[in-house]
Short mmCIF file of C-alpha atoms and ligand atoms in Angstrom, two decimals:
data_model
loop_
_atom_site.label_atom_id
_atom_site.label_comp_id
_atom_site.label_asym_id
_atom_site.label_seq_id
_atom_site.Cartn_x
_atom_site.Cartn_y
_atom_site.Cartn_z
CA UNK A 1 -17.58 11.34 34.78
CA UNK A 2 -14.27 10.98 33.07
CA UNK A 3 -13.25 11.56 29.69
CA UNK A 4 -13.62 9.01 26.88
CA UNK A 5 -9.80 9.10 25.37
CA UNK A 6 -10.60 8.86 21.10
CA UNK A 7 -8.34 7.89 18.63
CA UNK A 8 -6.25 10.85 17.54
CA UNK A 9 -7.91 12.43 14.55
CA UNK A 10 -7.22 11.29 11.11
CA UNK A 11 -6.11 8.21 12.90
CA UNK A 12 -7.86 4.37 12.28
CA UNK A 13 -8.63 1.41 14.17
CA UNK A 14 -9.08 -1.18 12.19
CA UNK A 15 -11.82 -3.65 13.57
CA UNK A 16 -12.35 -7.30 13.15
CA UNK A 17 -14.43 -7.55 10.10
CA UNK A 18 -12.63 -5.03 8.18
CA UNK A 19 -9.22 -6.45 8.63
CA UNK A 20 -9.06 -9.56 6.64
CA UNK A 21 -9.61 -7.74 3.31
CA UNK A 22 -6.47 -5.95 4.51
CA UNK A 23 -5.01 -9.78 4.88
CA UNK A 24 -6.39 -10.24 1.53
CA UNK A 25 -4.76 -7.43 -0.02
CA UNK A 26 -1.46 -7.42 1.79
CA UNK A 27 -1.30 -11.32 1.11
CA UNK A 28 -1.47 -10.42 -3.08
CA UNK A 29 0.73 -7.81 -2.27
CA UNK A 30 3.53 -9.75 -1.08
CA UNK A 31 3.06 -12.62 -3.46
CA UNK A 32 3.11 -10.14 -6.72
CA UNK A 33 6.09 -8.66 -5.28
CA UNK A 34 8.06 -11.81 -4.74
CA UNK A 35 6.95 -13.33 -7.76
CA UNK A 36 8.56 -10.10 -9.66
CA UNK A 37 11.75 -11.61 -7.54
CA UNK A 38 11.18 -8.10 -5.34
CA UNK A 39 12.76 -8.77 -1.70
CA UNK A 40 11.03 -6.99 1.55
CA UNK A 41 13.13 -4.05 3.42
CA UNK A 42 11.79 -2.80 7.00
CA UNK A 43 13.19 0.91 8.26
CA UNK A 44 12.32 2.27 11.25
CA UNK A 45 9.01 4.46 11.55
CA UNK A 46 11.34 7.53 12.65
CA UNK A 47 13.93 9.04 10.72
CA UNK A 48 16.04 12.06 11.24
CA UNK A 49 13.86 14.80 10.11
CA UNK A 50 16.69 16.35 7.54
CA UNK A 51 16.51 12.94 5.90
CA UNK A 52 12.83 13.73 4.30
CA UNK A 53 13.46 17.72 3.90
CA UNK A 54 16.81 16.66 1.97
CA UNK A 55 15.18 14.01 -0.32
CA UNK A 56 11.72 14.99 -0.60
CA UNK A 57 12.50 18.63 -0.85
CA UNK A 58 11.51 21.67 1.70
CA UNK A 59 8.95 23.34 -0.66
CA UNK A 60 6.66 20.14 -0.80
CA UNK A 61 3.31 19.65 1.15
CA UNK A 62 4.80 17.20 3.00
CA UNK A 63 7.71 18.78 4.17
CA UNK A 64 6.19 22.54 4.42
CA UNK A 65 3.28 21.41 6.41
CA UNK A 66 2.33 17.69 6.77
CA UNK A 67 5.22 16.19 8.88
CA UNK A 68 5.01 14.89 12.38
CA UNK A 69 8.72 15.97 13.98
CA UNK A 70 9.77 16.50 17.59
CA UNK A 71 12.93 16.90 19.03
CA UNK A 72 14.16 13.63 21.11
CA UNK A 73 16.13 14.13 24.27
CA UNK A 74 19.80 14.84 22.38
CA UNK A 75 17.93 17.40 20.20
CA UNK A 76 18.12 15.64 17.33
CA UNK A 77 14.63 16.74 14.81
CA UNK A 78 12.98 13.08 14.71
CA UNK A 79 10.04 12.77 12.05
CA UNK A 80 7.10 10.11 11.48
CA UNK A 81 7.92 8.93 8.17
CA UNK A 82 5.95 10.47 5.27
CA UNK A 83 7.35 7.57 2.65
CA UNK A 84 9.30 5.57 2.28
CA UNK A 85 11.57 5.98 -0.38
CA UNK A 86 13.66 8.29 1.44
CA UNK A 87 14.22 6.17 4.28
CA UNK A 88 14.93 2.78 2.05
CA UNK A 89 17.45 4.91 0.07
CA UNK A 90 19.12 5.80 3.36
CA UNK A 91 18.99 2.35 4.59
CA UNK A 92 20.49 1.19 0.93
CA UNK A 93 23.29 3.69 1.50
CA UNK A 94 24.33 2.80 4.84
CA UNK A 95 24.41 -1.06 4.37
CA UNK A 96 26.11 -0.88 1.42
CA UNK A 97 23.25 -2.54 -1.15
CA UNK A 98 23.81 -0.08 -4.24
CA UNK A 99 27.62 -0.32 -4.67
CA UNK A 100 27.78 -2.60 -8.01
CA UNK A 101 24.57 -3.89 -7.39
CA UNK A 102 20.99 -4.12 -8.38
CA UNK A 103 18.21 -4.38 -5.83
CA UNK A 104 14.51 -5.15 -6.82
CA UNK A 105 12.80 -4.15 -3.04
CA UNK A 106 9.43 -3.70 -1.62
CA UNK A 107 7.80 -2.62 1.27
CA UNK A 108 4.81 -2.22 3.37
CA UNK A 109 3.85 -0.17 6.59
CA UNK A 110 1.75 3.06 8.18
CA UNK A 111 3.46 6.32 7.04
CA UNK A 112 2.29 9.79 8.77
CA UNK A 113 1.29 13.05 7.29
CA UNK A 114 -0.76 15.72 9.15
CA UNK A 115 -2.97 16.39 6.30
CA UNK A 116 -6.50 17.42 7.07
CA UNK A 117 -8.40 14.01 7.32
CA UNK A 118 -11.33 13.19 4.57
CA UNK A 119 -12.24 10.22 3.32
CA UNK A 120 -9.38 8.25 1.81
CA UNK A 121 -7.03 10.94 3.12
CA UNK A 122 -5.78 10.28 6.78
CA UNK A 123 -2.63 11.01 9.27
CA UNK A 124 -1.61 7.55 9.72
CA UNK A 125 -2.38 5.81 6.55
CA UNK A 126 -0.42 2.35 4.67
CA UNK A 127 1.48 2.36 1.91
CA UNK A 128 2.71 -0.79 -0.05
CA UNK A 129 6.03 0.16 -2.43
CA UNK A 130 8.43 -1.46 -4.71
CA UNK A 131 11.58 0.37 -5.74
CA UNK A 132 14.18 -0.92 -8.31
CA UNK A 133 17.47 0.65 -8.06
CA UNK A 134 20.43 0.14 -10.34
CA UNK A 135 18.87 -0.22 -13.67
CA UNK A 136 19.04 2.86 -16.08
CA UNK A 137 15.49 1.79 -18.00
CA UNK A 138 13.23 2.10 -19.63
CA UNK A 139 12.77 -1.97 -19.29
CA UNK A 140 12.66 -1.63 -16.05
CA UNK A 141 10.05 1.63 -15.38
CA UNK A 142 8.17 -0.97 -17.37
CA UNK A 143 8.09 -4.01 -15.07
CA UNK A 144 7.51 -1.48 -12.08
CA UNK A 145 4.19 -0.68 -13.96
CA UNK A 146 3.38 -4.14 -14.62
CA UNK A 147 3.69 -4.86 -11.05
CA UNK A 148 1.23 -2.66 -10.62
CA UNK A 149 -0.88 -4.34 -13.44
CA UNK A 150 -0.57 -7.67 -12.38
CA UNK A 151 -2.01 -6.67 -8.28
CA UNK A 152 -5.05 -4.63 -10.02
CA UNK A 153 -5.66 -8.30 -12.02
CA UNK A 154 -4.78 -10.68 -8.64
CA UNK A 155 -7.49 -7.86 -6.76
CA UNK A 156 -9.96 -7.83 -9.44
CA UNK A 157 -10.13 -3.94 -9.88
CA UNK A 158 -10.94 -2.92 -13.13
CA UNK A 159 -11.69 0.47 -12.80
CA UNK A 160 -8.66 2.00 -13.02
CA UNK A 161 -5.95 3.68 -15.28
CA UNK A 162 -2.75 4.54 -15.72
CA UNK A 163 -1.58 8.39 -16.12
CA UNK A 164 2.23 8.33 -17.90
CA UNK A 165 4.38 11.44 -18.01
CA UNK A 166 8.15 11.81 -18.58
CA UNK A 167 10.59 15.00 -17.25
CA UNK A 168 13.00 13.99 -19.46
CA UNK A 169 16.68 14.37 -18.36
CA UNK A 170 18.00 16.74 -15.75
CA UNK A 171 19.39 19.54 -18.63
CA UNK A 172 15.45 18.72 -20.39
CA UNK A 173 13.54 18.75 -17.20
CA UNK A 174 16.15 22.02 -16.57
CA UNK A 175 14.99 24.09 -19.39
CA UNK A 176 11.01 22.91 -18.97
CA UNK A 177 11.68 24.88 -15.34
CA UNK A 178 12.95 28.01 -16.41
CA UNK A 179 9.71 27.92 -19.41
CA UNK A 180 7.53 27.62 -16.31
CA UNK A 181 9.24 30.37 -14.12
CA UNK A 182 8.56 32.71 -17.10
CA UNK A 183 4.94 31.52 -17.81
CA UNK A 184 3.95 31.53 -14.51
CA UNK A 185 6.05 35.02 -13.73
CA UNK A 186 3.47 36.46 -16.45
CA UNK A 187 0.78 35.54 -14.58
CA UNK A 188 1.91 35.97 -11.12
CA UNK A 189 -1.74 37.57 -10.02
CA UNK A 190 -3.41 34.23 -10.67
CA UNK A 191 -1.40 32.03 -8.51
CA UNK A 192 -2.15 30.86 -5.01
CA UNK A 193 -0.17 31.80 -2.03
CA UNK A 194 2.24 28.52 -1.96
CA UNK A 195 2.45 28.38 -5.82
CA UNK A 196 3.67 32.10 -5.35
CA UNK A 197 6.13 31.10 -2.64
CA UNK A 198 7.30 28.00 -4.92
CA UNK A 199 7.55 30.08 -7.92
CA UNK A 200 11.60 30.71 -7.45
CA UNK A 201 12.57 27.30 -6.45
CA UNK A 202 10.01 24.89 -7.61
CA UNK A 203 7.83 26.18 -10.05
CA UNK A 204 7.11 22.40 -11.27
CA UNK A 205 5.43 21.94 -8.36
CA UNK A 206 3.12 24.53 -8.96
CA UNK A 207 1.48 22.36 -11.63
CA UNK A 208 0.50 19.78 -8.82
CA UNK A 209 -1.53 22.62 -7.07
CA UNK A 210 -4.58 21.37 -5.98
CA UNK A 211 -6.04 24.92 -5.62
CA UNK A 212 -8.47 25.49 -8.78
CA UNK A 213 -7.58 28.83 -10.07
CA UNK A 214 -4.21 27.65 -10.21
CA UNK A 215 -5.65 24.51 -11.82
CA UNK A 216 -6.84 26.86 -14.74
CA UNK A 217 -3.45 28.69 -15.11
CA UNK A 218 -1.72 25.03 -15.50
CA UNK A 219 -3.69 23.89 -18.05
CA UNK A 220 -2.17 26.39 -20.33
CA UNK A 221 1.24 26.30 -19.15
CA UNK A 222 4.22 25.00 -21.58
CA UNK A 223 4.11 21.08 -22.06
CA UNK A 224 7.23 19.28 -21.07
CA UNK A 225 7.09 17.30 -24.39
CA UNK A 226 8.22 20.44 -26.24
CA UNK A 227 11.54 20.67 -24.15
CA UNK A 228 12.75 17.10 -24.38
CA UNK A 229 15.97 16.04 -25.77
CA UNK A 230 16.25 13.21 -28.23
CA UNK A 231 17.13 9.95 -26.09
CA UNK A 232 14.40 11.21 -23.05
CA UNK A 233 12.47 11.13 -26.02
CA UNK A 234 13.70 8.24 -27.44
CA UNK A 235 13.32 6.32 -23.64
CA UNK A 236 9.25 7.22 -23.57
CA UNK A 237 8.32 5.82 -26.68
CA UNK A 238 10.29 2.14 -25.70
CA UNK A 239 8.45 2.73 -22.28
CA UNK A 240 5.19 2.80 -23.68
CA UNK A 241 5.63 0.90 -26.19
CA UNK A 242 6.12 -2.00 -24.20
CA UNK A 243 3.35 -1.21 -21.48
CA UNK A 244 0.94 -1.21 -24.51
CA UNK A 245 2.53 -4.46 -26.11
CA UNK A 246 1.75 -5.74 -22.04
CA UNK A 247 -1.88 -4.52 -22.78
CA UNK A 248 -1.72 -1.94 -20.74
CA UNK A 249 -3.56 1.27 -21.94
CA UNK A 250 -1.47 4.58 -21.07
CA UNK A 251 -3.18 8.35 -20.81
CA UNK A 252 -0.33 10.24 -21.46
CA UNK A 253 -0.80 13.76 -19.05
CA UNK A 254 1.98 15.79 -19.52
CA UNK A 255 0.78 18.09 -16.52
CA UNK A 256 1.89 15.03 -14.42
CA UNK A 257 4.82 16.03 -12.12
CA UNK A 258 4.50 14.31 -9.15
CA UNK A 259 4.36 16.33 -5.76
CA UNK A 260 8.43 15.24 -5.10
CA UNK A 261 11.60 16.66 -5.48
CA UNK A 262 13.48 13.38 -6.21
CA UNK A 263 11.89 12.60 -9.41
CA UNK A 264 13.52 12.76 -12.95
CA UNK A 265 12.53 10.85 -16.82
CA UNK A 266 9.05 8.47 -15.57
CA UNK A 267 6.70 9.03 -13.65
CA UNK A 268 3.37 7.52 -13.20
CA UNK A 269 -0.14 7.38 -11.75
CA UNK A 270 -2.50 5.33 -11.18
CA UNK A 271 -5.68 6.67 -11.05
CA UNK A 272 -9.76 5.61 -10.75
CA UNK A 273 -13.23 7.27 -11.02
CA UNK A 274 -14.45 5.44 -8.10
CA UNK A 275 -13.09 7.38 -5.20
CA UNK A 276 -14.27 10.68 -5.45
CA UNK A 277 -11.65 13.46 -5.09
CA UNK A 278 -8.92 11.27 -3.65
CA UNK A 279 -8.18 9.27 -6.78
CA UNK A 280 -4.87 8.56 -7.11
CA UNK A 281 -4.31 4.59 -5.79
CA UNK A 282 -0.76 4.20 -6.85
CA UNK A 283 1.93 6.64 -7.19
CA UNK A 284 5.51 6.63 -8.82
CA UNK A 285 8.25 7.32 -10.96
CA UNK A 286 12.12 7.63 -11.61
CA UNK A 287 14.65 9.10 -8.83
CA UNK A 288 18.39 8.61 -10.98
CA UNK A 289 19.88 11.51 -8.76
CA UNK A 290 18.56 10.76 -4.91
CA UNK A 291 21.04 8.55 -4.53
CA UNK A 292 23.99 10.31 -5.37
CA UNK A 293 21.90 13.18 -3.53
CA UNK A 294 21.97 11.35 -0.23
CA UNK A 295 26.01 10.27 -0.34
CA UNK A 296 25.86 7.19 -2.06
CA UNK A 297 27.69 6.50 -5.64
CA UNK A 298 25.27 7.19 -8.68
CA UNK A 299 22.44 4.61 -8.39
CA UNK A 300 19.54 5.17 -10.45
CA UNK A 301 15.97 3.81 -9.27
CA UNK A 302 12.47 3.42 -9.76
CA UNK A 303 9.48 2.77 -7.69
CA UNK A 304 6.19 3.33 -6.63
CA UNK A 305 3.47 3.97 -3.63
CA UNK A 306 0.07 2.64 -3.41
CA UNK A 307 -2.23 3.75 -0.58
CA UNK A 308 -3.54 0.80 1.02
CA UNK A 309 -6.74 2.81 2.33
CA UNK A 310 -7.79 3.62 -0.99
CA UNK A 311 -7.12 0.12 -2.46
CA UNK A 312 -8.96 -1.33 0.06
CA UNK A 313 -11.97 0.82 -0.34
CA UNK A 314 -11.51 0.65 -4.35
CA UNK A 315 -12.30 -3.16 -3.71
CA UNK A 316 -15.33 -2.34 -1.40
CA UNK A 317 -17.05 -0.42 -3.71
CA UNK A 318 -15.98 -3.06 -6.97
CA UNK A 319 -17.43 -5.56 -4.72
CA UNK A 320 -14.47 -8.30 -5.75
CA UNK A 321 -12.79 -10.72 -3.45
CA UNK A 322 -16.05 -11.46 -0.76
CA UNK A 323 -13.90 -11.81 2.59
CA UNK A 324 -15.41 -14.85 4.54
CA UNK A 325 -15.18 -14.34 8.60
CA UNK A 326 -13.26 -18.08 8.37
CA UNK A 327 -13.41 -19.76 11.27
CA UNK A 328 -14.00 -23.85 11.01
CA UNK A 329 -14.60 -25.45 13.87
CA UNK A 330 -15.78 -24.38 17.24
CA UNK A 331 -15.39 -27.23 20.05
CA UNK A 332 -17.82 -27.85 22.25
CA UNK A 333 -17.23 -29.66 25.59
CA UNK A 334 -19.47 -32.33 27.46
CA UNK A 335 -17.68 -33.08 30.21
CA UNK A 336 -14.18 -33.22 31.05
CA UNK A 337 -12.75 -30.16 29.30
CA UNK A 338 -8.89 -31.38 28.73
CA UNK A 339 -10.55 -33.59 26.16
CA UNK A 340 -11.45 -30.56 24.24
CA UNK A 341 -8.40 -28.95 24.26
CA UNK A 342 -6.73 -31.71 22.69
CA UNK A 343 -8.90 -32.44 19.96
CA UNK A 344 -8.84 -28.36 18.97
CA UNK A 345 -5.07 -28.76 19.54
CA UNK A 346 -5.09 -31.61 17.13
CA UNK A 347 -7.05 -30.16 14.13
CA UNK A 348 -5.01 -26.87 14.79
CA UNK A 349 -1.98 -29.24 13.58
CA UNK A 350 -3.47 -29.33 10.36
CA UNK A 351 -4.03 -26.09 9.99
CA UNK A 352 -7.73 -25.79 10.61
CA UNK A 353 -9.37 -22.86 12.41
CA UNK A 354 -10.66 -23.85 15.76
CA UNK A 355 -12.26 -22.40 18.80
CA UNK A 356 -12.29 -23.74 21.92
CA UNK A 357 -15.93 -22.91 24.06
CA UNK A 358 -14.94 -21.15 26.96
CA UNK A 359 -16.57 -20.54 30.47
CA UNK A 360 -18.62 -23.69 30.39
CA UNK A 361 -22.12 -23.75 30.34
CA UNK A 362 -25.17 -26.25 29.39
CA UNK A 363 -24.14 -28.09 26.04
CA UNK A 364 -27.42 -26.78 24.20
CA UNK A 365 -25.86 -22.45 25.28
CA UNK A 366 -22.51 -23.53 24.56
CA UNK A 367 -24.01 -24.67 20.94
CA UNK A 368 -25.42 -21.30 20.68
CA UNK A 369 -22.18 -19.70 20.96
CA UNK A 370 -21.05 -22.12 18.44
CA UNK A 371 -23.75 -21.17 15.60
CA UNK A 372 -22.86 -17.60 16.87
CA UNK A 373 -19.05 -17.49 16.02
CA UNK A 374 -19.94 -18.43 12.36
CA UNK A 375 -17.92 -21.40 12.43
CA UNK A 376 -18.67 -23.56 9.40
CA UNK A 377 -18.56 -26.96 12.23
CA UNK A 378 -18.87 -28.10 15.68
CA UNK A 379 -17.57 -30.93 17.65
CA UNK A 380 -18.85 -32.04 20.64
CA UNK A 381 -16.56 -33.73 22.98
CA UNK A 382 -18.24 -36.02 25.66
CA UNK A 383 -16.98 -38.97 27.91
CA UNK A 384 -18.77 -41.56 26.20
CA UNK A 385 -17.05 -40.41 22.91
CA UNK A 386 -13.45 -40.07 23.62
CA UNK A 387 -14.17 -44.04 25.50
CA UNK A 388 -14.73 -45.12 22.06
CA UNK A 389 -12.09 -42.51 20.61
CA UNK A 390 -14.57 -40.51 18.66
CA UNK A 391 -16.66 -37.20 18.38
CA UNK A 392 -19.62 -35.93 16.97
CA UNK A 393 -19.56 -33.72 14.40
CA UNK A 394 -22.30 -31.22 13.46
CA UNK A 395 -22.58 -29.10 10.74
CA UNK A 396 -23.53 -25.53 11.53
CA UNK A 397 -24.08 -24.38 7.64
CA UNK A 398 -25.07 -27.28 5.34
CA UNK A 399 -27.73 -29.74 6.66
CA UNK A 400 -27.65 -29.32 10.06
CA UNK A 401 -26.47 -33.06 10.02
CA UNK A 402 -24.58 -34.58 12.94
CA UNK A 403 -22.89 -37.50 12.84
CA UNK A 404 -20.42 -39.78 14.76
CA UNK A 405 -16.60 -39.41 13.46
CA UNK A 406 -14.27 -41.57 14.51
CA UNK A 407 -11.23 -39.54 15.68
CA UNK A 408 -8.54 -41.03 13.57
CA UNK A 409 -10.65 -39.61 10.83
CA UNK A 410 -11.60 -36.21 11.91
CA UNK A 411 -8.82 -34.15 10.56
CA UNK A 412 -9.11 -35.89 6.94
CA UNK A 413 -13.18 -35.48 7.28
CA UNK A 414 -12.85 -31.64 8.22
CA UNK A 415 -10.43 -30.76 5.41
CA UNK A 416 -12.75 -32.66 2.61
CA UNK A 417 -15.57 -30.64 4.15
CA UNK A 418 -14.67 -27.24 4.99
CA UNK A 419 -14.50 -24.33 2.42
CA UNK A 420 -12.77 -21.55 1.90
CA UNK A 421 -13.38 -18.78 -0.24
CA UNK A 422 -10.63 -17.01 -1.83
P1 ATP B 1 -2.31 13.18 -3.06
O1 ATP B 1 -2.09 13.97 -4.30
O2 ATP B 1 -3.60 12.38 -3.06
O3 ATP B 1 -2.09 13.94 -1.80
P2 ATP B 1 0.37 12.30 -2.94
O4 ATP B 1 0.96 12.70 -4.23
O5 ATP B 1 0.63 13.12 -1.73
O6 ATP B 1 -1.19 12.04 -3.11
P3 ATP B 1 2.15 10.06 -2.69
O7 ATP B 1 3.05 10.72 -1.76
O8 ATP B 1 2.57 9.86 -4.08
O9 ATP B 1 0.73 10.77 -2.64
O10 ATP B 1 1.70 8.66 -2.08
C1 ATP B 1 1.34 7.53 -2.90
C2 ATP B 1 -0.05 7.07 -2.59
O11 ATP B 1 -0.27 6.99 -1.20
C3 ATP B 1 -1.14 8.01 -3.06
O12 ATP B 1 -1.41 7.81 -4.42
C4 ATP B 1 -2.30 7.60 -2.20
O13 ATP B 1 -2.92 6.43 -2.69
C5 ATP B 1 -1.63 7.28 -0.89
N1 ATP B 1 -1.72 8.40 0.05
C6 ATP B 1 -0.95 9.51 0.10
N2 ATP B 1 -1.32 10.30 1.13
C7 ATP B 1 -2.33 9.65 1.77
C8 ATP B 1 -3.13 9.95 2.92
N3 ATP B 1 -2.94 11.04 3.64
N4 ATP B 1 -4.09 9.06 3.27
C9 ATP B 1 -4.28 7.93 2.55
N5 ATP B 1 -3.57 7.60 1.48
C10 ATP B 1 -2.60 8.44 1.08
MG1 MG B 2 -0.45 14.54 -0.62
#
């Protein structure tokens, strides 16, 4: 017997039946994005592997441990991209977007991190983003929340909430560091291995340890608010002031850091209840020195990250936005099949879903198949009919009636009938 090859762990297939709430959500995705006037960018699944160690920073999780790199045949390091950001910073660099410019993007695509694989935590997983570079804020950190807002509304999740922090500017977030270095240096014996190891270099990132004893030492650790300057001050209250005069409630967590190098001033999460331990749906926040970091003139930016996965599951459990398998007609042939084909190609025209039977068969199996495929109607194409240029039409959900349509009329009779929910 041979060997069954499985997905590779951590991986997904996504299955008929599952994939249209994806079409669901990726369809409000793109409209909420373009209606924000946000424009799509596409970069390549690999990048050079420096790219992410340079702008995410080589004491994250995702750098340290998570990435997928190999070395192509000229020896370059190639990586799976973790993000995005990175890359669409490169890509804005190298085409020239951010020189006296603003750019309101988005994106959407699998990203790859070799994390160990739970539920709503996987290798290859989706990420939808927006980014908005050029604009110093806070207006704009604003609108990047409300974009997030407005796709909760256009899903229908309600149970879900926004986490607000700021790091103030570079000299504020500066000082907040060395605080940290010497409050965690005091309690060196308490911290976990990589917290330890990050201590030096990154000891911000030590407050997004995930390891609980840690977790205990960060809740008493120095608060950023007490270390911010005037105008980073001055920025947060606009920024939520606005959110909450958009109705948008704000927890303010001033442990939030983000697990990133690039970020400075905003950043955000959006969390829920619903997901067990993986409850972060949307992440983000302000980047004003990647740019400038990765060779391009000073650009500031803002964006965010949603997990797709978790999204899509958030709207499972909520139960909102019933996905109907769609499909409205399946044809059914008497005799001469050509007939059939042209009457499916017809309706097609109009943008109705049809199915052609296949593989002949008695008219009575080949209706079988029809009530099967969960088509809402079918037609039933027969000599006699197309002499008198018309069909019969039966439907499969209502009454059960069947009736004679001319053909002339079928299209306009379908589209009065058929229903779509969504
Ligand atoms: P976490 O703390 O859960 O590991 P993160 O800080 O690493 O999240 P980001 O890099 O900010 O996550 O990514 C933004 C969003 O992408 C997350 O909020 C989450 O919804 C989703 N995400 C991140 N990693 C994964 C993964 N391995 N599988 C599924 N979704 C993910
Ligand atoms: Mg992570």
């Amino acid at each position: 017997m041979t060997n069954k090859i499985q997905a590779v762990k951590g991986m997904n297939d996504l299955l008929p039946g599952k994939v249209e709430s994806w079409h669901l959500v990726e369809e409000v995705l793109r409209e909420v994005a373009w209606s924000y006037g946000y424009q799509e960018i596409r970069t390549p699944i690999v990048e050079k592997t420096a790219l992410f160690q340079q702008s995410i920073g080589d004491q994250t999780d995702i750098v340290e441990k998570e990435m997928y790199v190999f070395d192509d045949a000229s020896d370059t390091s190639l990586a799976l991209r973790p993000e995005a950001t990175a890359a669409t910073v490169r890509a804005g660099n190298q085409h020239g977007l951010f020189h006296n410019q603003h750019q309101r993007l988005w994106y959407m695509g699998p990203m790859f991190r070799r994390e160990r694989p739970q539920k709503g935590r996987y290798r290859q997983f989706h990420q939808f983003g927006i980014e908005a570079f050029g604009w110093q804020g806070p207006d704009i950190d604003a609108e990047v929340i409300r974009v997030g807002a407005r796709i909760w509304e256009r899903l229908g999740v309600k149970n879900i909430s926004l986490k607000l922090n700021t790091l103030g500017s570079p000299e504020s977030r500066e000082r907040y560091r060395d605080a940290l270095y010497e409050y965690f240096s005091d309690n060196k014996q308490l911290l976990d291995e990589d917290s330890l190891r990050r201590l030096a270099r990154s000891p911000l990132r030590i407050l997004d340890s995930k390891v609980p004893s840690t977790q205990e030492l960060v809740v008493a650790a120095p608060s950023i608010i007490d270390f911010l300057d005037e105008d980073s001050h001055a920025k947060f209250t606009t920024l939520c002031d606005s959110l909450t005069r958009s109705g948008i409630e704000i927890d303010i967590d001033d442990r939030l850091v983000r697990g990133l190098d690039y970020y400075t001033s905003t950043v955000f999460e959006w969390v829920t209840d619903q997901l067990g331990s993986q409850s972060a749906v949307c992440a983000g926040g302000r980047y004003d020195q990647l740019v400038e970091q990765r060779g391009g003139r000073p650009t500031p930016g803002v964006g965010f990250a949603m997990g797709i996965e978790r999204l899509v599951e958030l709207i499972a459990i909520e139960q909102v936005n019933e996905v109907p398998a769609q499909l409205d007609l399946y044809v059914i042939s008497m005799d001469e099949q050509q007939h059939a084909v042209e009457i499916a190609e017809l309706v097609r025209k109009s943008g109705i879903r049809a199915v052609e039977h296949c593989g002949g068969g008695k008219v009575k199996n080949q209706m079988k198949k029809a009530d099967q495929s969960g088509a809402q109607f079918a037609v039933i194409v027969g000599e006699d009919e197309i002499a008198n240029r018309s069909v019969q039409l039966k439907d499969l959900r209502g009454d059960g009636r069947q009736e004679q349509v001319k053909l002339d009329l079928l299209v306009t009779k379908l589209q009065s009938k058929i229903t779509r929910i969504n």
